[in-house]
Amino acid sequence: MLEDQSPELTPISKLGEFGLIKHLTDKFSFKNSSTEISIGDDAAVINPEGKKVVISTDTLAEGVHFNLGYVPLKHLGYKSVVVNLSDIAAMNAVPTQLLVSLAVSNRFPVEALEEIYYGISLACEKYKVDLIGGDTTSSQTGLVLTITAIGLENSENIVQRNGAKPNDLLVVTGDLGGAYTGLQILEREHSVFLADPNMQPEMEGYDYILERQLKPEARTDIKQILEDLKIKPTSMIDVSDGLASEVLHLSEQSKVGFHVYENKLPLDPLTISTADELNLNPTMCALNGGEDYELLFTISPTDFEKIKNNPDFTIIGHAVDLEQGNFLIASGSNELVKITAQGWKAF
Ligand code: ADP
Ligand code: MG
């Protein structure tokens, strides 16, 4: 569809830059009283209402972070918002505003951008964030989408990566490795399709992991759950590059080591069966796969009782002295395997 534009599709040049921005953004409404001035002026104005302002930005580039051969544009818009909200959630802050910068080549018709903004608007609705600005420019190569997310939070609630102490419990939300196994299925079916466009992709039965890859969610719900349990994590990070990489970040910043128990890793049955089918080790999918967008955090051992039977959380290990290093304790053998970061690398 994108390569040869059919006559029903609208070239960007027909609307022009300003017409395009208006067309894409005028259906967005506002949900946060902290949003004072939004799209249409030279800059947006937010009122932090006495809170700290938490800011994060992420860029997704075609061919590097996504492949339009199998990623629908609507999902791309949605996911690009989610990955940013996940960073705000990892600071234990509430996301409130977004800015979206778009670099597009003229091979994209207006309708393609509408799809992306439709995905963005679905995420804005779900997570109650306001689109307050952005930038639009042309690109000679592929599509590049940069999103900046803003969150507001009382300063005493903000959680950094650096507060873990030896004996703290290491906890993760949800399950791990699903997004990576989902990606492997998408790539397998895409190469089958490229080899023979008459072949129908076989995606049936993989719904959960495909959704984990194509439509991940940010765990903005965890903040309230922890507040209700009267738990403030001592350190926190989101799982974007894989558990191994995130454990090492907490270790480095908190100056502790971690022991992680392989038999405690939360894996969905479909992640395990798909990994087996693809001759992948499910533990490796969790450690090095990435894009799960769950939260990984540490809590004081005195909070154990509050969390131990909670289905939202899995205790996967604990912090030790830095000198003891970062190790996975293998199921069965109890062998100590050094944790190294092979996380996803863009370069
Ligand atoms: P300037 O030329 O001053 O940078 P722009 O023409 O880039 O202004 O933007 C005009 C308004 O539209 C600004 O409020 C800007 O934040 C907003 N905007 C521009 N591009 C986008 C976009 N892709 N998505 C959302 N808002 C945008
Ligand atoms: Mg601009």
Coordinates of C-alpha atoms and ligand atoms in Angstrom, one line a residue:
M1 CA 0.0 0.0 0.0
L2 CA 2.7 2.4 1.0
E3 CA 5.0 1.8 -2.0
D4 CA 2.7 2.7 -4.9
Q5 CA 0.2 5.2 -3.8
S6 CA -3.2 4.5 -5.3
P7 CA -5.4 7.5 -6.3
E8 CA -7.6 7.2 -3.3
L9 CA -4.7 7.9 -1.0
T10 CA -3.9 11.5 -0.1
P11 CA -0.3 12.7 -0.6
I12 CA 1.0 14.8 2.4
S13 CA 1.7 17.7 0.0
K14 CA -2.1 18.1 -0.5
L15 CA -2.5 19.3 3.1
G16 CA 0.8 21.0 3.6
E17 CA 2.7 20.9 6.9
F18 CA 0.3 23.0 9.0
G19 CA -2.8 21.5 7.5
L20 CA -1.4 18.1 8.2
I21 CA -0.7 18.9 11.9
K22 CA -4.2 20.2 12.3
H23 CA -5.7 17.3 10.5
L24 CA -3.9 14.8 12.7
T25 CA -4.3 16.4 16.1
D26 CA -7.6 18.3 16.1
K27 CA -9.6 15.3 17.5
F28 CA -7.5 15.1 20.7
S29 CA -9.2 16.3 23.9
F30 CA -7.6 17.1 27.2
K31 CA -7.9 15.2 30.5
N32 CA -5.4 16.8 32.8
S33 CA -5.9 20.1 34.6
S34 CA -2.1 20.5 34.4
T35 CA -2.3 21.0 30.7
E36 CA -2.7 24.8 30.2
I37 CA -1.6 25.6 26.7
S38 CA -1.3 22.9 24.0
I39 CA -1.0 22.4 20.3
G40 CA -1.1 25.5 18.1
D41 CA 1.1 28.0 20.0
D42 CA 4.9 28.2 19.8
A43 CA 5.2 26.0 22.8
A44 CA 3.0 24.2 25.3
V45 CA 2.6 25.2 28.9
I46 CA 2.0 22.8 31.8
N47 CA 1.3 23.7 35.4
P48 CA 3.0 21.2 37.6
E49 CA 0.8 22.2 40.5
G50 CA 3.7 21.9 43.0
K51 CA 4.9 18.6 41.8
K52 CA 8.2 17.4 40.3
V53 CA 8.2 17.2 36.5
V54 CA 9.4 13.8 35.2
I55 CA 10.5 13.7 31.6
S56 CA 11.6 10.9 29.2
T57 CA 12.0 10.6 25.5
D58 CA 12.4 7.7 23.1
T59 CA 12.9 7.4 19.4
L60 CA 11.6 4.5 17.2
A61 CA 13.2 4.3 13.8
E62 CA 11.9 2.2 10.9
G63 CA 14.2 -0.7 10.1
V64 CA 15.9 -0.4 13.5
H65 CA 13.1 -0.7 16.0
F66 CA 10.2 -1.8 13.8
N67 CA 9.5 -3.3 10.4
L68 CA 6.4 -2.0 8.6
G69 CA 6.3 -5.3 6.8
Y70 CA 4.5 -6.8 9.8
V71 CA 3.9 -3.9 12.3
P72 CA 0.6 -2.3 11.6
L73 CA 0.8 1.6 11.8
K74 CA -1.9 1.8 14.4
H75 CA 0.1 -0.5 16.7
L76 CA 3.2 1.4 16.0
G77 CA 1.6 4.6 17.3
Y78 CA 0.2 2.9 20.3
K79 CA 3.4 1.1 21.2
S80 CA 5.6 4.2 20.8
V81 CA 3.4 6.0 23.4
V82 CA 3.5 2.9 25.7
V83 CA 7.3 2.6 25.8
N84 CA 7.5 6.2 27.0
L85 CA 4.8 5.9 29.6
S86 CA 6.6 2.8 30.9
D87 CA 9.6 5.0 31.7
I88 CA 7.5 7.4 33.6
A89 CA 5.8 4.5 35.5
A90 CA 9.3 3.2 36.3
M91 CA 10.0 6.5 38.2
N92 CA 6.7 5.8 40.1
A93 CA 5.2 9.0 38.6
V94 CA 1.9 9.6 36.9
P95 CA 2.2 10.3 33.1
T96 CA 0.2 13.4 32.1
Q97 CA 1.4 14.8 28.7
L98 CA 3.1 13.8 25.5
L99 CA 4.9 15.4 22.6
V100 CA 5.2 13.6 19.3
S101 CA 7.8 14.3 16.6
L102 CA 7.5 12.7 13.3
A103 CA 10.0 12.5 10.4
V104 CA 8.3 11.0 7.3
S105 CA 9.1 10.5 3.7
N106 CA 6.6 11.4 1.0
R107 CA 6.0 7.7 0.3
F108 CA 3.6 7.8 3.3
P109 CA 0.2 9.1 2.4
V110 CA -1.9 11.1 4.9
E111 CA -3.9 7.9 5.6
A112 CA -0.8 6.2 7.0
L113 CA -0.2 9.0 9.4
E114 CA -3.8 9.0 10.4
E115 CA -3.4 5.3 11.4
I116 CA -0.3 6.2 13.5
Y117 CA -2.3 9.0 15.2
Y118 CA -5.2 6.7 15.7
G119 CA -2.9 4.4 17.7
I120 CA -1.5 7.4 19.6
S121 CA -5.0 8.6 20.5
L122 CA -6.1 5.1 21.7
A123 CA -3.1 5.2 24.1
C124 CA -3.8 8.8 25.2
E125 CA -7.4 7.7 26.0
K126 CA -6.4 4.6 27.9
Y127 CA -3.6 6.2 29.9
K128 CA -5.3 9.6 30.3
V129 CA -2.4 11.6 28.9
D130 CA -2.7 14.8 26.8
L131 CA -0.9 15.3 23.4
I132 CA 0.4 18.8 23.8
G133 CA 2.8 19.3 20.9
G134 CA 5.4 17.9 18.6
D135 CA 7.2 18.5 15.4
T136 CA 6.8 17.4 11.8
T137 CA 9.6 17.1 9.3
S138 CA 10.4 15.2 6.2
S139 CA 12.8 12.3 6.0
Q140 CA 14.8 11.0 3.1
T141 CA 14.7 7.5 4.4
G142 CA 12.2 5.7 6.7
L143 CA 9.8 6.8 9.3
V144 CA 11.2 8.1 12.6
L145 CA 8.9 8.6 15.6
T146 CA 10.1 10.4 18.7
I147 CA 7.9 10.7 21.7
T148 CA 8.5 12.7 24.8
A149 CA 6.5 11.9 27.9
I150 CA 5.9 14.1 30.9
G151 CA 4.8 12.9 34.3
L152 CA 4.0 14.8 37.5
E153 CA 4.6 13.4 41.0
N154 CA 5.2 14.5 44.6
S155 CA 8.9 14.4 45.2
E156 CA 8.7 11.9 48.0
N157 CA 7.1 9.3 45.8
I158 CA 9.7 9.3 43.0
V159 CA 11.7 6.0 42.9
Q160 CA 15.1 5.9 41.3
R161 CA 17.4 3.0 40.3
N162 CA 19.8 3.6 43.1
G163 CA 18.1 2.8 46.4
A164 CA 18.4 -1.0 46.7
K165 CA 20.2 -2.4 49.8
P166 CA 21.6 -5.9 50.4
N167 CA 18.8 -8.3 51.4
D168 CA 16.1 -6.3 49.6
L169 CA 13.7 -8.5 47.6
L170 CA 13.8 -8.3 43.8
V171 CA 10.3 -8.3 42.4
V172 CA 8.9 -8.2 38.9
T173 CA 5.3 -7.6 37.6
G174 CA 3.5 -9.7 35.0
D175 CA 5.5 -12.2 33.0
L176 CA 8.7 -12.1 30.9
G177 CA 9.9 -13.2 27.5
G178 CA 6.6 -13.1 25.7
A179 CA 7.3 -10.0 23.6
Y180 CA 10.5 -11.6 22.3
T181 CA 9.0 -15.0 21.4
G182 CA 6.1 -13.0 19.7
L183 CA 8.7 -11.1 17.6
Q184 CA 10.3 -14.4 16.6
I185 CA 6.9 -15.7 15.3
L186 CA 6.3 -12.4 13.4
E187 CA 9.8 -12.6 11.8
R188 CA 9.4 -16.3 10.9
E189 CA 6.0 -15.7 9.2
H190 CA 7.2 -12.5 7.5
S191 CA 10.2 -14.4 5.9
V192 CA 7.8 -17.1 4.8
F193 CA 5.6 -14.5 3.2
L194 CA 8.6 -12.8 1.5
A195 CA 9.7 -16.1 0.0
D196 CA 6.2 -16.9 -1.2
P197 CA 3.6 -14.2 -1.0
N198 CA 0.8 -16.8 -1.6
M199 CA 1.6 -18.5 1.7
Q200 CA -0.8 -17.6 4.5
P201 CA 1.0 -16.6 7.7
E202 CA 0.4 -19.1 10.6
M203 CA -0.4 -16.9 13.5
E204 CA -3.1 -18.9 15.2
G205 CA -2.6 -19.8 18.8
Y206 CA 0.1 -17.2 19.3
D207 CA -2.3 -14.4 20.3
Y208 CA -0.9 -13.6 23.8
I209 CA 2.7 -13.3 22.7
L210 CA 1.9 -11.4 19.5
E211 CA 0.0 -9.0 21.6
R212 CA 2.9 -8.7 24.0
Q213 CA 5.0 -7.7 21.0
L214 CA 2.6 -5.6 19.0
K215 CA 0.4 -4.0 21.7
P216 CA 2.3 -3.9 25.0
E217 CA 0.9 -2.0 27.9
A218 CA 2.7 0.2 30.4
R219 CA 2.3 -0.7 34.0
T220 CA 1.0 2.6 35.1
D221 CA -1.4 0.6 37.3
I222 CA 1.4 -0.6 39.6
K223 CA 1.9 2.7 41.4
Q224 CA -1.6 2.6 43.0
I225 CA -1.3 -1.1 43.8
L226 CA 1.9 -0.5 45.7
E227 CA 0.4 2.6 47.4
D228 CA -2.6 0.6 48.6
L229 CA -0.2 -2.1 50.0
K230 CA 1.8 0.7 51.7
I231 CA 5.0 -0.3 49.8
K232 CA 7.5 2.2 48.4
P233 CA 10.1 0.4 46.2
T234 CA 13.7 1.1 47.1
S235 CA 14.7 1.1 43.4
M236 CA 12.8 0.5 40.2
I237 CA 13.3 0.2 36.4
D238 CA 11.2 -1.0 33.5
V239 CA 12.0 -4.1 31.5
S240 CA 12.7 -2.8 28.0
D241 CA 16.0 -4.5 27.2
G242 CA 15.6 -7.8 29.0
L243 CA 15.8 -8.8 32.6
A244 CA 19.5 -9.3 32.6
S245 CA 20.3 -5.8 31.4
E246 CA 17.8 -4.2 33.9
V247 CA 19.2 -6.2 36.9
L248 CA 22.7 -5.0 36.0
H249 CA 21.4 -1.4 35.9
L250 CA 19.9 -1.6 39.3
S251 CA 23.1 -3.3 40.5
E252 CA 25.4 -0.6 39.1
Q253 CA 23.3 2.3 40.4
S254 CA 22.4 0.8 43.8
K255 CA 25.9 -0.7 44.3
V256 CA 24.6 -4.1 45.3
G257 CA 24.6 -7.5 43.5
F258 CA 21.6 -9.7 42.8
H259 CA 20.8 -13.4 43.1
V260 CA 18.0 -14.3 40.7
Y261 CA 16.3 -17.7 40.9
E262 CA 15.7 -19.3 37.5
N263 CA 12.8 -21.3 38.8
K264 CA 11.0 -18.2 40.0
L265 CA 11.0 -16.4 36.7
P266 CA 7.4 -15.7 35.6
L267 CA 6.9 -17.2 32.2
D268 CA 3.6 -17.6 30.4
P269 CA 3.0 -21.2 29.2
L270 CA 2.7 -19.9 25.6
T271 CA 6.1 -18.3 26.0
I272 CA 7.6 -21.6 27.1
S273 CA 5.9 -23.7 24.4
T274 CA 6.8 -21.2 21.6
A275 CA 10.4 -21.0 22.8
D276 CA 10.6 -24.8 22.8
E277 CA 9.1 -24.8 19.3
L278 CA 11.8 -22.3 18.1
N279 CA 14.6 -24.1 19.9
L280 CA 15.1 -21.2 22.2
N281 CA 15.7 -21.4 25.9
P282 CA 12.7 -19.7 27.7
T283 CA 15.0 -18.4 30.4
M284 CA 17.2 -16.7 27.8
C285 CA 14.1 -15.1 26.3
A286 CA 13.2 -13.6 29.7
L287 CA 16.8 -12.5 30.4
N288 CA 17.8 -11.1 27.0
G289 CA 14.6 -10.7 25.0
G290 CA 13.3 -7.4 26.2
E291 CA 10.3 -5.3 25.3
D292 CA 8.1 -6.8 28.1
Y293 CA 7.6 -3.3 29.7
E294 CA 7.0 -4.8 33.1
L295 CA 8.4 -3.2 36.2
L296 CA 11.4 -4.6 38.1
F297 CA 11.9 -3.2 41.6
T298 CA 13.3 -3.9 45.0
I299 CA 11.5 -3.7 48.3
S300 CA 12.7 -3.9 51.9
P301 CA 12.5 -7.5 53.3
T302 CA 10.2 -6.2 56.0
D303 CA 7.6 -5.7 53.2
F304 CA 7.6 -9.4 52.3
E305 CA 4.3 -10.2 54.1
K306 CA 2.5 -7.5 52.2
I307 CA 3.5 -8.9 48.8
K308 CA 4.0 -12.6 49.1
N309 CA 0.7 -14.0 47.7
N310 CA -0.1 -11.1 45.5
P311 CA -0.8 -12.3 41.9
D312 CA 0.5 -9.0 40.4
F313 CA 4.0 -9.6 41.6
T314 CA 6.7 -12.3 41.6
I315 CA 9.7 -12.3 44.0
I316 CA 12.5 -13.5 41.8
G317 CA 15.5 -13.0 44.0
H318 CA 17.3 -10.6 46.4
A319 CA 20.0 -8.1 46.6
V320 CA 23.4 -9.2 48.0
D321 CA 26.7 -7.3 48.7
L322 CA 28.2 -5.8 45.5
E323 CA 31.3 -8.0 45.9
Q324 CA 29.1 -11.1 45.5
G325 CA 28.2 -10.1 42.0
N326 CA 25.1 -10.8 39.9
F327 CA 24.1 -14.4 39.4
L328 CA 21.3 -16.6 38.1
I329 CA 20.7 -19.7 40.3
A330 CA 19.9 -22.4 37.7
S331 CA 16.9 -24.6 38.3
G332 CA 17.7 -28.1 39.3
S333 CA 21.5 -27.9 39.5
N334 CA 21.6 -24.7 41.7
E335 CA 24.6 -23.8 39.6
L336 CA 25.5 -20.1 39.8
V337 CA 25.5 -18.5 36.3
K338 CA 26.9 -15.0 36.0
I339 CA 24.4 -12.5 34.6
T340 CA 25.7 -10.6 31.6
A341 CA 23.9 -8.1 29.5
Q342 CA 23.2 -9.2 26.0
G343 CA 20.2 -7.0 25.9
W344 CA 18.9 -5.6 22.7
K345 CA 21.4 -3.3 21.0
A346 CA 20.6 -0.8 18.3
F347 CA 24.1 -0.7 17.0
Ligands
ADP1 P1 7.4 25.8 15.0 O1 7.5 26.1 13.5 O2 7.2 27.0 15.9 O3 8.3 24.8 15.5 P2 5.4 23.9 14.3 O4 4.8 24.4 13.0 O5 6.5 22.9 14.2 O6 5.9 25.2 15.1 O7 4.2 23.4 15.2 C1 3.1 24.1 15.4 C2 2.3 23.5 16.5 O8 1.9 22.2 16.2 C3 3.1 23.4 17.8 O9 2.2 23.6 18.9 C4 3.6 22.0 17.8 O10 3.9 21.5 19.1 C5 2.5 21.3 17.1 N1 3.0 20.1 16.4 C6 3.8 20.1 15.3 N2 4.0 18.9 14.8 C7 3.2 18.0 15.6 C8 3.0 16.6 15.6 N3 3.5 15.8 14.7 N4 2.2 16.1 16.5 C9 1.6 17.0 17.4 N5 1.8 18.3 17.5 C10 2.6 18.8 16.6
MG2 MG 8.5 22.8 15.0

